[in-house]
Amino acid sequence: NAGVMQNPRHLVRRRGQEARLRCSPMKGHSHVYWYRQLPEEGLKFMVYLQKENIIDESGMPKERFSAEFPKEGPSILRIQQVVRGDSAAYFCASAAGTASMNTEAFFGQGTRLTVV
Amino acid sequence: GESVGLHLPTLSVQEGDNSIINCAYSNSASDYFIWYKQESGKGPQFIIDIRSNMDKRQGQRVTVLLNKTVKHLSLQIAATQPGDSAVYFCAEPDRVSNFGNEKLTFGTGTRLTIIP
């Protein structure tokens, strides 16, 4: 059973370009979370999705950022018109349920976005 | 603001010695905590968790202690090895959310370095 797969591992974009980050959850997992981590800081929640639904996007910037988790295929975090401040590591986690259901969230290896 | 936070950003320990990493939280209603280990260039990895109906939980070479009176928890690693060098985060699920999800709030992290 493969773990949470994120690609690309490293992504370089020029200011103004679009960044698309992909996350394939573990098999059987229908809950996906995206987090952002700035250097030397903890992870900050961005968005929580279930298949075809955004459940909680309270951590997402209001502009330029969007996320989806289609019925088929990976979850996508999309950043339009990237700026230098978007440079960070973006982590995806997946779970079969919620922590109250005694399920554990597993993290991917992350995508390191660098905006030049 | 964040509920969880760490006392020390860095900790150096001689190989073979025990290490203790601390974490404070502010929400007295917090009832579940998780410790994660993040190695360089990787995603967070679950180490151990504890619920508020316990004050101690042991795993393999790791022990988590929870003191609800002073809202403090600690991660003890016994007989440290070079592979223990990493950043350690405490985290707690967001119970306040109305969405029923378990998005995590992470502390800043403590960087543990094992000295050979």
mmCIF file of C-alpha atoms in Angstrom, chain A residues 71-108:
data_model
loop_
_atom_site.group_PDB
_atom_site.id
_atom_site.type_symbol
_atom_site.label_atom_id
_atom_site.label_comp_id
_atom_site.label_asym_id
_atom_site.label_seq_id
_atom_site.Cartn_x
_atom_site.Cartn_y
_atom_site.Cartn_z
ATOM 1 C CA LYS A 71 -14.176 11.923 -7.944
ATOM 2 C CA GLU A 72 -11.354 10.429 -9.968
ATOM 3 C CA GLY A 73 -7.735 11.423 -9.724
ATOM 4 C CA PRO A 74 -5.558 13.284 -7.250
ATOM 5 C CA SER A 75 -6.320 16.324 -5.184
ATOM 6 C CA ILE A 76 -4.950 19.510 -6.737
ATOM 7 C CA LEU A 77 -3.771 22.651 -4.964
ATOM 8 C CA ARG A 78 -3.582 25.446 -7.481
ATOM 9 C CA ILE A 79 -1.828 28.763 -6.948
ATOM 10 C CA GLN A 80 -2.342 31.388 -9.619
ATOM 11 C CA GLN A 81 -0.021 34.325 -10.284
ATOM 12 C CA VAL A 82 2.529 33.143 -7.750
ATOM 13 C CA VAL A 83 4.510 35.637 -5.697
ATOM 14 C CA ARG A 84 7.759 35.168 -3.767
ATOM 15 C CA GLY A 85 5.817 34.868 -0.524
ATOM 16 C CA ASP A 86 4.232 31.657 -1.821
ATOM 17 C CA SER A 87 7.606 29.928 -1.587
ATOM 18 C CA ALA A 88 7.125 27.181 0.979
ATOM 19 C CA ALA A 89 6.722 23.457 1.435
ATOM 20 C CA TYR A 90 3.190 22.272 0.819
ATOM 21 C CA PHE A 91 2.140 19.045 2.504
ATOM 22 C CA CYS A 92 -0.836 16.870 1.880
ATOM 23 C CA ALA A 93 -2.239 14.461 4.454
ATOM 24 C CA SER A 94 -4.897 11.832 3.988
ATOM 25 C CA ALA A 95 -7.050 9.887 6.400
ATOM 26 C CA ALA A 96 -9.740 7.252 6.233
ATOM 27 C CA GLY A 97 -11.802 9.210 8.739
ATOM 28 C CA THR A 98 -11.411 11.749 11.524
ATOM 29 C CA ALA A 99 -9.263 11.546 14.649
ATOM 30 C CA SER A 100 -12.396 11.049 16.729
ATOM 31 C CA MET A 101 -12.863 7.852 14.737
ATOM 32 C CA ASN A 102 -9.373 6.804 15.842
ATOM 33 C CA THR A 103 -7.964 7.196 12.373
ATOM 34 C CA GLU A 104 -4.508 8.557 11.743
ATOM 35 C CA ALA A 105 -3.615 11.146 9.133
ATOM 36 C CA PHE A 106 -0.617 10.245 6.989
ATOM 37 C CA PHE A 107 1.513 12.927 5.396
ATOM 38 C CA GLY A 108 3.167 12.972 2.019
#
